[in-house]
PDB file of C-alpha atoms in Angstrom:
ATOM      1  CA  MET A   1       6.390 -25.799 -71.851  1.00 97.00           C
ATOM      2  CA  ARG A   2       6.533 -22.196 -71.091  1.00 98.00           C
ATOM      3  CA  LEU A   3       3.207 -20.685 -71.496  1.00 98.00           C
ATOM      4  CA  VAL A   4       2.582 -16.966 -71.873  1.00 98.00           C
ATOM      5  CA  THR A   5       0.145 -14.272 -72.525  1.00 98.00           C
ATOM      6  CA  PHE A   6       1.507 -11.721 -74.978  1.00 98.00           C
ATOM      7  CA  THR A   7       0.459  -8.769 -76.760  1.00 98.00           C
ATOM      8  CA  HIS A   8       1.419  -8.324 -80.496  1.00 97.00           C
ATOM      9  CA  ASN A   9       0.149  -6.053 -83.159  1.00 95.00           C
ATOM     10  CA  GLY A  10      -2.480  -4.792 -80.612  1.00 95.00           C
ATOM     11  CA  ALA A  11      -3.913  -8.360 -79.986  1.00 97.00           C
ATOM     12  CA  THR A  12      -3.343 -10.168 -76.703  1.00 98.00           C
ATOM     13  CA  ARG A  13      -2.980 -13.882 -77.055  1.00 98.00           C
ATOM     14  CA  ALA A  14      -2.132 -17.052 -75.285  1.00 98.00           C
ATOM     15  CA  GLY A  15       1.208 -18.344 -76.437  1.00 98.00           C
ATOM     16  CA  ALA A  16       4.225 -20.567 -75.728  1.00 98.00           C
ATOM     17  CA  ILE A  17       7.949 -19.502 -75.806  1.00 97.00           C
ATOM     18  CA  GLN A  18      10.141 -21.361 -78.254  1.00 95.00           C
ATOM     19  CA  GLY A  19      13.831 -20.212 -78.241  1.00 94.00           C
ATOM     20  CA  ASP A  20      13.774 -16.407 -78.789  1.00 95.00           C
ATOM     21  CA  GLY A  21      10.291 -16.495 -80.203  1.00 97.00           C
ATOM     22  CA  VAL A  22       6.579 -16.965 -79.110  1.00 98.00           C
ATOM     23  CA  VAL A  23       4.271 -19.253 -80.825  1.00 98.00           C
ATOM     24  CA  ASP A  24       0.673 -18.043 -81.002  1.00 98.00           C
ATOM     25  CA  LEU A  25      -1.144 -21.206 -80.070  1.00 98.00           C
ATOM     26  CA  ASN A  26      -4.529 -20.400 -81.283  1.00 98.00           C
ATOM     27  CA  ALA A  27      -3.339 -19.191 -84.817  1.00 97.00           C
ATOM     28  CA  THR A  28      -1.345 -22.662 -84.875  1.00 97.00           C
ATOM     29  CA  ASN A  29      -4.374 -24.833 -83.690  1.00 97.00           C
ATOM     30  CA  ALA A  30      -7.737 -23.009 -83.721  1.00 97.00           C
ATOM     31  CA  SER A  31      -9.023 -25.492 -81.212  1.00 98.00           C
ATOM     32  CA  ILE A  32      -6.858 -23.940 -78.480  1.00 98.00           C
ATOM     33  CA  PRO A  33      -8.341 -21.072 -76.762  1.00 98.00           C
ATOM     34  CA  ALA A  34      -6.669 -17.623 -77.421  1.00 98.00           C
ATOM     35  CA  GLU A  35      -6.989 -16.819 -73.937  1.00 98.00           C
ATOM     36  CA  MET A  36      -4.882 -18.358 -71.060  1.00 98.00           C
ATOM     37  CA  LEU A  37      -7.605 -18.972 -68.579  1.00 98.00           C
ATOM     38  CA  ALA A  38      -9.745 -20.646 -71.081  1.00 98.00           C
ATOM     39  CA  LEU A  39      -6.634 -22.822 -72.200  1.00 98.00           C
ATOM     40  CA  LEU A  40      -6.159 -23.862 -68.542  1.00 98.00           C
ATOM     41  CA  GLN A  41      -9.725 -24.696 -68.166  1.00 98.00           C
ATOM     42  CA  GLY A  42      -9.266 -27.358 -71.017  1.00 98.00           C
ATOM     43  CA  GLY A  43      -7.225 -29.433 -68.638  1.00 97.00           C
ATOM     44  CA  ASP A  44      -4.701 -32.043 -69.658  1.00 96.00           C
ATOM     45  CA  ALA A  45      -6.010 -32.479 -73.162  1.00 97.00           C
ATOM     46  CA  MET A  46      -5.623 -28.841 -73.875  1.00 98.00           C
ATOM     47  CA  LEU A  47      -2.241 -28.545 -72.570  1.00 98.00           C
ATOM     48  CA  ALA A  48      -1.306 -31.582 -74.686  1.00 98.00           C
ATOM     49  CA  ALA A  49      -2.641 -29.857 -77.679  1.00 98.00           C
ATOM     50  CA  ALA A  50      -0.750 -26.678 -76.735  1.00 98.00           C
ATOM     51  CA  ALA A  51       2.494 -28.455 -76.434  1.00 97.00           C
ATOM     52  CA  GLU A  52       2.030 -29.987 -79.853  1.00 97.00           C
ATOM     53  CA  ALA A  53       1.357 -26.491 -81.259  1.00 97.00           C
ATOM     54  CA  ALA A  54       4.305 -24.878 -79.428  1.00 96.00           C
ATOM     55  CA  ALA A  55       6.779 -27.646 -80.909  1.00 95.00           C
ATOM     56  CA  SER A  56       5.519 -26.968 -84.449  1.00 93.00           C
ATOM     57  CA  GLY A  57       7.217 -23.532 -84.492  1.00 88.00           C
ATOM     58  CA  ASP A  58       4.442 -22.224 -86.492  1.00 90.00           C
ATOM     59  CA  ALA A  59       2.778 -18.659 -86.195  1.00 91.00           C
ATOM     60  CA  ILE A  60       5.787 -17.394 -84.281  1.00 94.00           C
ATOM     61  CA  ALA A  61       6.848 -13.851 -83.386  1.00 96.00           C
ATOM     62  CA  ALA A  62      10.129 -12.798 -82.009  1.00 97.00           C
ATOM     63  CA  LEU A  63      10.085 -12.286 -78.353  1.00 96.00           C
ATOM     64  CA  ALA A  64      11.683  -8.764 -78.701  1.00 95.00           C
ATOM     65  CA  ASP A  65       8.642  -7.859 -80.841  1.00 97.00           C
ATOM     66  CA  VAL A  66       6.134  -8.859 -78.056  1.00 98.00           C
ATOM     67  CA  LYS A  67       4.972  -7.409 -74.797  1.00 98.00           C
ATOM     68  CA  LEU A  68       4.611 -10.271 -71.945  1.00 98.00           C
ATOM     69  CA  GLU A  69       1.689  -9.659 -70.044  1.00 98.00           C
ATOM     70  CA  SER A  70       0.682 -11.476 -66.583  1.00 98.00           C
ATOM     71  CA  PRO A  71       0.559 -14.941 -67.590  1.00 98.00           C
ATOM     72  CA  ILE A  72      -3.052 -14.956 -66.388  1.00 98.00           C
ATOM     73  CA  LEU A  73      -4.465 -11.592 -66.813  1.00 98.00           C
ATOM     74  CA  LEU A  74      -7.167 -11.852 -63.988  1.00 98.00           C
ATOM     75  CA  PRO A  75      -6.702 -14.910 -61.953  1.00 98.00           C
ATOM     76  CA  PRO A  76     -10.020 -16.319 -60.380  1.00 98.00           C
ATOM     77  CA  LYS A  77      -8.093 -16.351 -56.968  1.00 98.00           C
ATOM     78  CA  ILE A  78      -4.749 -15.376 -55.669  1.00 98.00           C
ATOM     79  CA  LEU A  79      -4.209 -17.335 -52.371  1.00 98.00           C
ATOM     80  CA  ALA A  80      -1.213 -16.300 -50.481  1.00 98.00           C
ATOM     81  CA  ILE A  81       0.715 -18.179 -47.469  1.00 98.00           C
ATOM     82  CA  GLY A  82       2.094 -15.969 -44.685  1.00 97.00           C
ATOM     83  CA  LEU A  83       5.158 -17.181 -42.613  1.00 97.00           C
ATOM     84  CA  ASN A  84       5.782 -20.347 -44.652  1.00 98.00           C
ATOM     85  CA  TYR A  85       9.469 -20.202 -44.001  1.00 98.00           C
ATOM     86  CA  ARG A  86      11.249 -20.457 -40.706  1.00 97.00           C
ATOM     87  CA  ASP A  87      13.999 -17.922 -41.384  1.00 97.00           C
ATOM     88  CA  HIS A  88      11.149 -15.266 -42.232  1.00 97.00           C
ATOM     89  CA  PHE A  89       9.399 -16.155 -39.040  1.00 96.00           C
ATOM     90  CA  ASP A  90      12.777 -15.869 -36.984  1.00 96.00           C
ATOM     91  CA  GLU A  91      13.617 -12.461 -38.581  1.00 97.00           C
ATOM     92  CA  ILE A  92      10.395 -10.954 -36.852  1.00 96.00           C
ATOM     93  CA  PRO A  93      11.570  -9.157 -33.675  1.00 95.00           C
ATOM     94  CA  ALA A  94      10.599 -10.637 -30.483  1.00 95.00           C
ATOM     95  CA  GLU A  95       8.779  -7.748 -29.343  1.00 95.00           C
ATOM     96  CA  ILE A  96       6.463  -7.783 -32.346  1.00 93.00           C
ATOM     97  CA  LYS A  97       5.821 -11.445 -32.037  1.00 93.00           C
ATOM     98  CA  GLU A  98       4.750 -11.000 -28.442  1.00 95.00           C
ATOM     99  CA  LYS A  99       2.476  -7.932 -29.222  1.00 90.00           C
ATOM    100  CA  ARG A 100       0.995  -9.615 -32.094  1.00 89.00           C
ATOM    101  CA  GLY A 101       0.915 -12.944 -30.466  1.00 90.00           C
ATOM    102  CA  LEU A 102       2.783 -14.515 -33.409  1.00 91.00           C
ATOM    103  CA  LYS A 103       3.789 -18.221 -32.982  1.00 94.00           C
ATOM    104  CA  LEU A 104       5.302 -20.514 -35.497  1.00 96.00           C
ATOM    105  CA  PRO A 105       2.331 -21.589 -37.691  1.00 96.00           C
ATOM    106  CA  THR A 106       0.878 -25.111 -37.039  1.00 97.00           C
ATOM    107  CA  VAL A 107      -1.417 -24.732 -40.079  1.00 98.00           C
ATOM    108  CA  PRO A 108      -0.837 -22.541 -43.099  1.00 98.00           C
ATOM    109  CA  VAL A 109      -1.557 -18.871 -42.609  1.00 97.00           C
ATOM    110  CA  VAL A 110      -4.009 -17.953 -45.604  1.00 98.00           C
ATOM    111  CA  PHE A 111      -4.859 -14.545 -47.003  1.00 97.00           C
ATOM    112  CA  ASN A 112      -5.784 -13.280 -50.383  1.00 97.00           C
ATOM    113  CA  LYS A 113      -4.608 -10.905 -52.988  1.00 98.00           C
ATOM    114  CA  GLN A 114      -7.317  -9.355 -55.021  1.00 98.00           C
ATOM    115  CA  SER A 115      -7.233 -10.557 -58.569  1.00 98.00           C
ATOM    116  CA  THR A 116      -6.787  -6.966 -59.854  1.00 98.00           C
ATOM    117  CA  SER A 117      -3.448  -6.947 -58.263  1.00 98.00           C
ATOM    118  CA  ALA A 118      -1.997  -9.254 -60.944  1.00 98.00           C
ATOM    119  CA  HIS A 119       0.570  -7.577 -63.080  1.00 98.00           C
ATOM    120  CA  SER A 120       3.005  -8.246 -65.777  1.00 98.00           C
ATOM    121  CA  ALA A 121       6.499  -9.355 -65.310  1.00 98.00           C
ATOM    122  CA  TYR A 122       8.309  -6.336 -66.550  1.00 98.00           C
ATOM    123  CA  ASP A 123       6.143  -3.344 -66.441  1.00 98.00           C
ATOM    124  CA  PRO A 124       6.403  -0.684 -63.599  1.00 98.00           C
ATOM    125  CA  VAL A 125       4.790  -1.170 -60.164  1.00 98.00           C
ATOM    126  CA  GLU A 126       3.142   1.575 -58.134  1.00 98.00           C
ATOM    127  CA  LEU A 127       4.462   3.368 -55.193  1.00 98.00           C
ATOM    128  CA  PRO A 128       1.194   4.840 -54.024  1.00 97.00           C
ATOM    129  CA  PRO A 129       0.895   8.285 -52.580  1.00 96.00           C
ATOM    130  CA  GLU A 130      -0.812   6.900 -49.738  1.00 97.00           C
ATOM    131  CA  SER A 131       2.173   5.234 -48.148  1.00 97.00           C
ATOM    132  CA  PRO A 132       6.150   5.011 -48.436  1.00 97.00           C
ATOM    133  CA  GLU A 133       6.093   1.499 -46.966  1.00 98.00           C
ATOM    134  CA  LEU A 134       6.402  -0.610 -50.272  1.00 98.00           C
ATOM    135  CA  ASP A 135       8.057  -4.043 -49.534  1.00 98.00           C
ATOM    136  CA  TYR A 136       9.082  -7.112 -51.581  1.00 98.00           C
ATOM    137  CA  GLU A 137       8.450 -10.749 -51.013  1.00 98.00           C
ATOM    138  CA  ALA A 138       9.814 -13.173 -53.558  1.00 98.00           C
ATOM    139  CA  GLU A 139       7.645 -16.202 -53.936  1.00 98.00           C
ATOM    140  CA  LEU A 140       7.112 -19.324 -55.984  1.00 99.00           C
ATOM    141  CA  GLY A 141       3.708 -19.288 -57.477  1.00 99.00           C
ATOM    142  CA  VAL A 142       1.688 -22.352 -58.060  1.00 99.00           C
ATOM    143  CA  VAL A 143      -0.847 -22.472 -60.768  1.00 98.00           C
ATOM    144  CA  ILE A 144      -3.890 -24.642 -60.499  1.00 98.00           C
ATOM    145  CA  GLY A 145      -4.993 -26.637 -63.672  1.00 98.00           C
ATOM    146  CA  LYS A 146      -7.959 -28.509 -62.588  1.00 98.00           C
ATOM    147  CA  THR A 147     -11.180 -27.898 -60.599  1.00 98.00           C
ATOM    148  CA  CYS A 148     -10.816 -29.618 -57.360  1.00 98.00           C
ATOM    149  CA  ARG A 149     -12.118 -30.052 -53.816  1.00 98.00           C
ATOM    150  CA  ARG A 150     -10.693 -32.026 -50.799  1.00 98.00           C
ATOM    151  CA  VAL A 151      -7.587 -32.897 -52.819  1.00 98.00           C
ATOM    152  CA  PRO A 152      -5.387 -35.544 -50.790  1.00 98.00           C
ATOM    153  CA  LYS A 153      -1.832 -34.678 -50.565  1.00 98.00           C
ATOM    154  CA  GLU A 154      -0.786 -37.636 -52.646  1.00 98.00           C
ATOM    155  CA  ARG A 155      -2.741 -36.485 -55.357  1.00 98.00           C
ATOM    156  CA  ALA A 156      -2.122 -32.774 -55.240  1.00 98.00           C
ATOM    157  CA  TYR A 157       0.319 -32.622 -58.248  1.00 98.00           C
ATOM    158  CA  GLU A 158      -2.506 -34.005 -60.486  1.00 98.00           C
ATOM    159  CA  VAL A 159      -4.145 -30.480 -60.005  1.00 98.00           C
ATOM    160  CA  VAL A 160      -1.023 -28.353 -60.689  1.00 98.00           C
ATOM    161  CA  ALA A 161      -0.675 -26.844 -64.212  1.00 98.00           C
ATOM    162  CA  GLY A 162       2.790 -25.330 -63.402  1.00 98.00           C
ATOM    163  CA  TYR A 163       4.835 -22.692 -61.665  1.00 99.00           C
ATOM    164  CA  THR A 164       5.570 -18.994 -61.931  1.00 99.00           C
ATOM    165  CA  VAL A 165       7.761 -16.256 -60.230  1.00 99.00           C
ATOM    166  CA  LEU A 166       5.888 -13.840 -58.130  1.00 98.00           C
ATOM    167  CA  ASN A 167       6.357 -10.788 -56.191  1.00 99.00           C
ATOM    168  CA  ASP A 168       3.847 -10.413 -53.222  1.00 98.00           C
ATOM    169  CA  LEU A 169       4.388  -6.533 -53.120  1.00 98.00           C
ATOM    170  CA  THR A 170       3.018  -5.292 -49.660  1.00 98.00           C
ATOM    171  CA  ILE A 171       2.122  -1.848 -48.287  1.00 98.00           C
ATOM    172  CA  ARG A 172       3.282  -2.699 -44.645  1.00 98.00           C
ATOM    173  CA  ASP A 173       1.573   0.168 -42.735  1.00 98.00           C
ATOM    174  CA  TRP A 174      -1.816  -0.671 -44.466  1.00 98.00           C
ATOM    175  CA  GLN A 175      -1.124  -4.310 -43.570  1.00 97.00           C
ATOM    176  CA  ARG A 176      -0.464  -3.526 -39.898  1.00 95.00           C
ATOM    177  CA  ALA A 177      -3.670  -1.347 -39.705  1.00 95.00           C
ATOM    178  CA  THR A 178      -6.144  -4.167 -39.437  1.00 93.00           C
ATOM    179  CA  PRO A 179      -5.964  -7.801 -38.330  1.00 90.00           C
ATOM    180  CA  THR A 180      -6.420  -9.075 -41.702  1.00 92.00           C
ATOM    181  CA  MET A 181      -3.998  -8.367 -44.360  1.00 94.00           C
ATOM    182  CA  THR A 182      -5.900  -8.026 -47.638  1.00 95.00           C
ATOM    183  CA  MET A 183      -5.740  -4.269 -47.827  1.00 97.00           C
ATOM    184  CA  GLY A 184      -1.984  -4.115 -47.301  1.00 98.00           C
ATOM    185  CA  LYS A 185      -1.506  -6.861 -49.938  1.00 98.00           C
ATOM    186  CA  SER A 186      -3.840  -6.047 -52.892  1.00 98.00           C
ATOM    187  CA  TRP A 187      -2.911  -2.789 -54.427  1.00 98.00           C
ATOM    188  CA  ASP A 188      -3.122  -2.676 -58.181  1.00 97.00           C
ATOM    189  CA  THR A 189       0.051  -3.769 -59.663  1.00 98.00           C
ATOM    190  CA  HIS A 190       1.204  -5.438 -56.421  1.00 98.00           C
ATOM    191  CA  CYS A 191       1.357  -9.060 -57.697  1.00 98.00           C
ATOM    192  CA  PRO A 192       3.649  -8.965 -60.617  1.00 98.00           C
ATOM    193  CA  MET A 193       4.175 -12.512 -62.062  1.00 98.00           C
ATOM    194  CA  GLY A 194       5.622 -14.529 -64.913  1.00 98.00           C
ATOM    195  CA  PRO A 195       7.136 -14.231 -67.241  1.00 98.00           C
ATOM    196  CA  SER A 196       5.741 -17.629 -68.091  1.00 98.00           C
ATOM    197  CA  ILE A 197       3.757 -20.601 -66.421  1.00 98.00           C
ATOM    198  CA  VAL A 198       6.499 -23.287 -66.715  1.00 98.00           C
ATOM    199  CA  THR A 199       4.375 -26.581 -66.811  1.00 98.00           C
ATOM    200  CA  LYS A 200       5.026 -29.150 -64.135  1.00 98.00           C
ATOM    201  CA  ASP A 201       6.695 -31.800 -66.299  1.00 97.00           C
ATOM    202  CA  GLU A 202       9.699 -29.308 -66.697  1.00 97.00           C
ATOM    203  CA  ILE A 203      10.220 -28.860 -62.831  1.00 98.00           C
ATOM    204  CA  ALA A 204      11.493 -32.146 -61.495  1.00 96.00           C
ATOM    205  CA  ASP A 205      11.270 -30.750 -57.667  1.00 98.00           C
ATOM    206  CA  PRO A 206       9.565 -27.703 -56.958  1.00 98.00           C
ATOM    207  CA  HIS A 207      10.938 -28.067 -53.501  1.00 98.00           C
ATOM    208  CA  ASN A 208      14.518 -27.453 -54.664  1.00 98.00           C
ATOM    209  CA  LEU A 209      14.414 -24.110 -56.386  1.00 98.00           C
ATOM    210  CA  GLY A 210      16.652 -21.149 -55.273  1.00 98.00           C
ATOM    211  CA  VAL A 211      14.827 -17.993 -54.907  1.00 98.00           C
ATOM    212  CA  LYS A 212      16.457 -14.399 -54.890  1.00 98.00           C
ATOM    213  CA  THR A 213      15.298 -10.802 -54.692  1.00 98.00           C
ATOM    214  CA  LEU A 214      17.666  -8.172 -55.999  1.00 98.00           C
ATOM    215  CA  VAL A 215      17.070  -4.188 -55.481  1.00 98.00           C
ATOM    216  CA  ASP A 216      19.251  -2.272 -57.745  1.00 98.00           C
ATOM    217  CA  GLY A 217      21.415  -5.423 -58.233  1.00 98.00           C
ATOM    218  CA  GLU A 218      22.045  -6.066 -54.614  1.00 98.00           C
ATOM    219  CA  VAL A 219      20.705  -9.384 -53.274  1.00 98.00           C
ATOM    220  CA  VAL A 220      18.372  -8.870 -50.487  1.00 98.00           C
ATOM    221  CA  GLN A 221      16.651 -12.243 -50.361  1.00 98.00           C
ATOM    222  CA  ASP A 222      18.303 -15.647 -51.042  1.00 98.00           C
ATOM    223  CA  PHE A 223      16.536 -18.876 -49.868  1.00 98.00           C
ATOM    224  CA  ASN A 224      15.481 -22.371 -51.332  1.00 98.00           C
ATOM    225  CA  THR A 225      12.023 -23.645 -51.599  1.00 98.00           C
ATOM    226  CA  SER A 226      13.210 -26.849 -49.779  1.00 98.00           C
ATOM    227  CA  THR A 227      12.776 -24.916 -46.544  1.00 97.00           C
ATOM    228  CA  MET A 228       9.142 -24.334 -46.794  1.00 98.00           C
ATOM    229  CA  LEU A 229       7.094 -25.167 -43.513  1.00 98.00           C
ATOM    230  CA  PHE A 230       4.277 -26.431 -45.511  1.00 98.00           C
ATOM    231  CA  ASP A 231       4.903 -28.028 -48.863  1.00 98.00           C
ATOM    232  CA  ILE A 232       2.902 -27.602 -52.010  1.00 98.00           C
ATOM    233  CA  PRO A 233       0.703 -30.845 -51.513  1.00 98.00           C
ATOM    234  CA  SER A 234      -0.093 -29.731 -47.979  1.00 98.00           C
ATOM    235  CA  LEU A 235      -1.078 -26.250 -49.051  1.00 98.00           C
ATOM    236  CA  ILE A 236      -3.337 -27.647 -51.901  1.00 99.00           C
ATOM    237  CA  ALA A 237      -4.932 -30.147 -49.533  1.00 98.00           C
ATOM    238  CA  HIS A 238      -5.475 -27.500 -46.860  1.00 98.00           C
ATOM    239  CA  LEU A 239      -6.999 -24.863 -49.256  1.00 98.00           C
ATOM    240  CA  SER A 240      -9.169 -27.221 -51.088  1.00 98.00           C
ATOM    241  CA  THR A 241     -10.749 -28.691 -47.895  1.00 98.00           C
ATOM    242  CA  ALA A 242     -12.612 -25.437 -47.402  1.00 98.00           C
ATOM    243  CA  PHE A 243     -13.322 -24.358 -51.027  1.00 98.00           C
ATOM    244  CA  THR A 244     -13.097 -25.304 -54.581  1.00 98.00           C
ATOM    245  CA  LEU A 245      -9.826 -24.601 -56.416  1.00 98.00           C
ATOM    246  CA  THR A 246     -10.156 -23.717 -60.184  1.00 98.00           C
ATOM    247  CA  PRO A 247      -7.911 -23.560 -63.172  1.00 98.00           C
ATOM    248  CA  GLY A 248      -5.980 -20.260 -63.200  1.00 98.00           C
ATOM    249  CA  ASP A 249      -5.911 -20.019 -59.282  1.00 98.00           C
ATOM    250  CA  VAL A 250      -2.521 -18.973 -58.235  1.00 99.00           C
ATOM    251  CA  ILE A 251      -1.022 -19.971 -54.876  1.00 99.00           C
ATOM    252  CA  ALA A 252       1.667 -17.625 -53.551  1.00 98.00           C
ATOM    253  CA  SER A 253       3.630 -19.988 -51.529  1.00 98.00           C
ATOM    254  CA  GLY A 254       5.382 -17.725 -48.987  1.00 98.00           C
ATOM    255  CA  THR A 255       8.624 -15.966 -48.757  1.00 98.00           C
ATOM    256  CA  GLY A 256      11.948 -16.275 -46.978  1.00 98.00           C
ATOM    257  CA  ALA A 257      13.973 -13.928 -44.756  1.00 98.00           C
ATOM    258  CA  GLY A 258      15.235 -10.394 -45.918  1.00 98.00           C
ATOM    259  CA  VAL A 259      12.118  -8.281 -46.382  1.00 98.00           C
ATOM    260  CA  ALA A 260      12.634  -4.595 -46.027  1.00 98.00           C
ATOM    261  CA  VAL A 261      10.533  -4.069 -43.041  1.00 98.00           C
ATOM    262  CA  PHE A 262      12.695  -6.264 -40.793  1.00 98.00           C
ATOM    263  CA  ARG A 263      15.966  -5.046 -42.328  1.00 97.00           C
ATOM    264  CA  PRO A 264      18.198  -2.323 -40.503  1.00 97.00           C
ATOM    265  CA  GLY A 265      16.686   1.062 -41.536  1.00 98.00           C
ATOM    266  CA  GLN A 266      13.634  -0.464 -43.362  1.00 98.00           C
ATOM    267  CA  PRO A 267      14.867   0.195 -46.715  1.00 98.00           C
ATOM    268  CA  PHE A 268      11.464   0.111 -48.315  1.00 98.00           C
ATOM    269  CA  LEU A 269      11.206   0.291 -52.077  1.00 98.00           C
ATOM    270  CA  LYS A 270      11.653   3.919 -53.504  1.00 98.00           C
ATOM    271  CA  GLU A 271      10.647   5.642 -56.868  1.00 98.00           C
ATOM    272  CA  GLY A 272      13.243   4.677 -59.376  1.00 98.00           C
ATOM    273  CA  GLN A 273      14.514   1.556 -57.934  1.00 98.00           C
ATOM    274  CA  VAL A 274      14.217  -1.905 -59.735  1.00 99.00           C
ATOM    275  CA  CYS A 275      13.174  -5.098 -57.982  1.00 99.00           C
ATOM    276  CA  ARG A 276      14.109  -8.352 -59.527  1.00 99.00           C
ATOM    277  CA  VAL A 277      13.040 -11.810 -58.363  1.00 99.00           C
ATOM    278  CA  ASP A 278      14.838 -14.959 -59.811  1.00 98.00           C
ATOM    279  CA  ILE A 279      13.665 -18.509 -59.377  1.00 98.00           C
ATOM    280  CA  ASP A 280      15.834 -21.296 -60.571  1.00 98.00           C
ATOM    281  CA  GLN A 281      14.538 -23.129 -63.604  1.00 98.00           C
ATOM    282  CA  ILE A 282      11.571 -20.692 -64.091  1.00 98.00           C
ATOM    283  CA  GLY A 283      13.158 -17.226 -64.830  1.00 98.00           C
ATOM    284  CA  HIS A 284      12.817 -13.755 -63.440  1.00 98.00           C
ATOM    285  CA  ILE A 285      10.693 -10.791 -63.214  1.00 98.00           C
ATOM    286  CA  GLU A 286      11.962  -7.386 -63.045  1.00 98.00           C
ATOM    287  CA  ASN A 287       9.831  -4.220 -62.112  1.00 98.00           C
ATOM    288  CA  ARG A 288      10.752  -0.519 -61.698  1.00 98.00           C
ATOM    289  CA  VAL A 289       9.020   1.331 -59.018  1.00 98.00           C
ATOM    290  CA  GLU A 290       7.076   4.413 -60.292  1.00 98.00           C
ATOM    291  CA  ALA A 291       5.128   6.934 -58.052  1.00 95.00           C
ATOM    292  CA  GLY A 292       1.482   7.531 -57.988  1.00 85.00           C
ATOM    293  CA  GLY A 293      -1.443   5.801 -59.655  1.00 77.00           C
ATOM    294  CA  PRO A 294      -4.477   6.836 -61.619  1.00 81.00           C
ATOM    295  CA  SER A 295      -7.821   8.025 -60.160  1.00 89.00           C
ATOM    296  CA  PHE A 296     -10.732   7.151 -62.484  1.00 92.00           C
ATOM    297  CA  ILE A 297     -14.410   6.391 -62.681  1.00 95.00           C
ATOM    298  CA  ARG A 298     -15.521   4.405 -65.523  1.00 91.00           C
TER     299      ARG A 298
END
């Protein structure tokens, strides 16, 4: 099942993709919440009800007539993993590793992206006036489906709802400015994800998925999730040791080599460019880079 959050006729709802259409799950079965986070909080029983509603084909709108939003509009937590691919670690110049004391991780490197960075799969992303150093990082997103703590690795998949495509967009100079990465990783619009949450029953092996990033059609990243240093069960076990994971939390599982900051000439994303991330069996997201961002007080 491919779960989406979509807007149609002015209303934003939880749905499921069926062919070229989107089934409005709540309109099909009123016991299913109309909001994705509440749906996920319903656990396995609610996902089963959603699958039945999706298969019915009722209350369907054409995909071409709806706007796909971030599958989870405001995730409770976005937990990101740094340096989780050996080739990404290897592409860091030796002098930078020495200056920062970087070594191949022996435990997951964890940082957070603020929930307000969550963004839709196809809407423009912001190149802020404060920095020209906007970089891409293609990642497999793991969506948590159960409230859990101290999950043993052998039970980790029990708490997974599904998987999504994610771009861990980063403002590199802001990332470097402090020992922690939050400020460089959390700008509004800088966690586009989607276009759907593909439930775990549809992904036989999340550790055998090809991942690509394309900038204006040129492939700049090409790696496979089989090369993670810390696999998904290890990440869930590690994170849940320290704190409770809840439905709708998203784990950004790390990126492979090819990021702009370590490519010749540092070709950071520029206004007007289009950045696309593809992951096998899940789909793609594609975002145009637009300059600026609003200033407001509400």
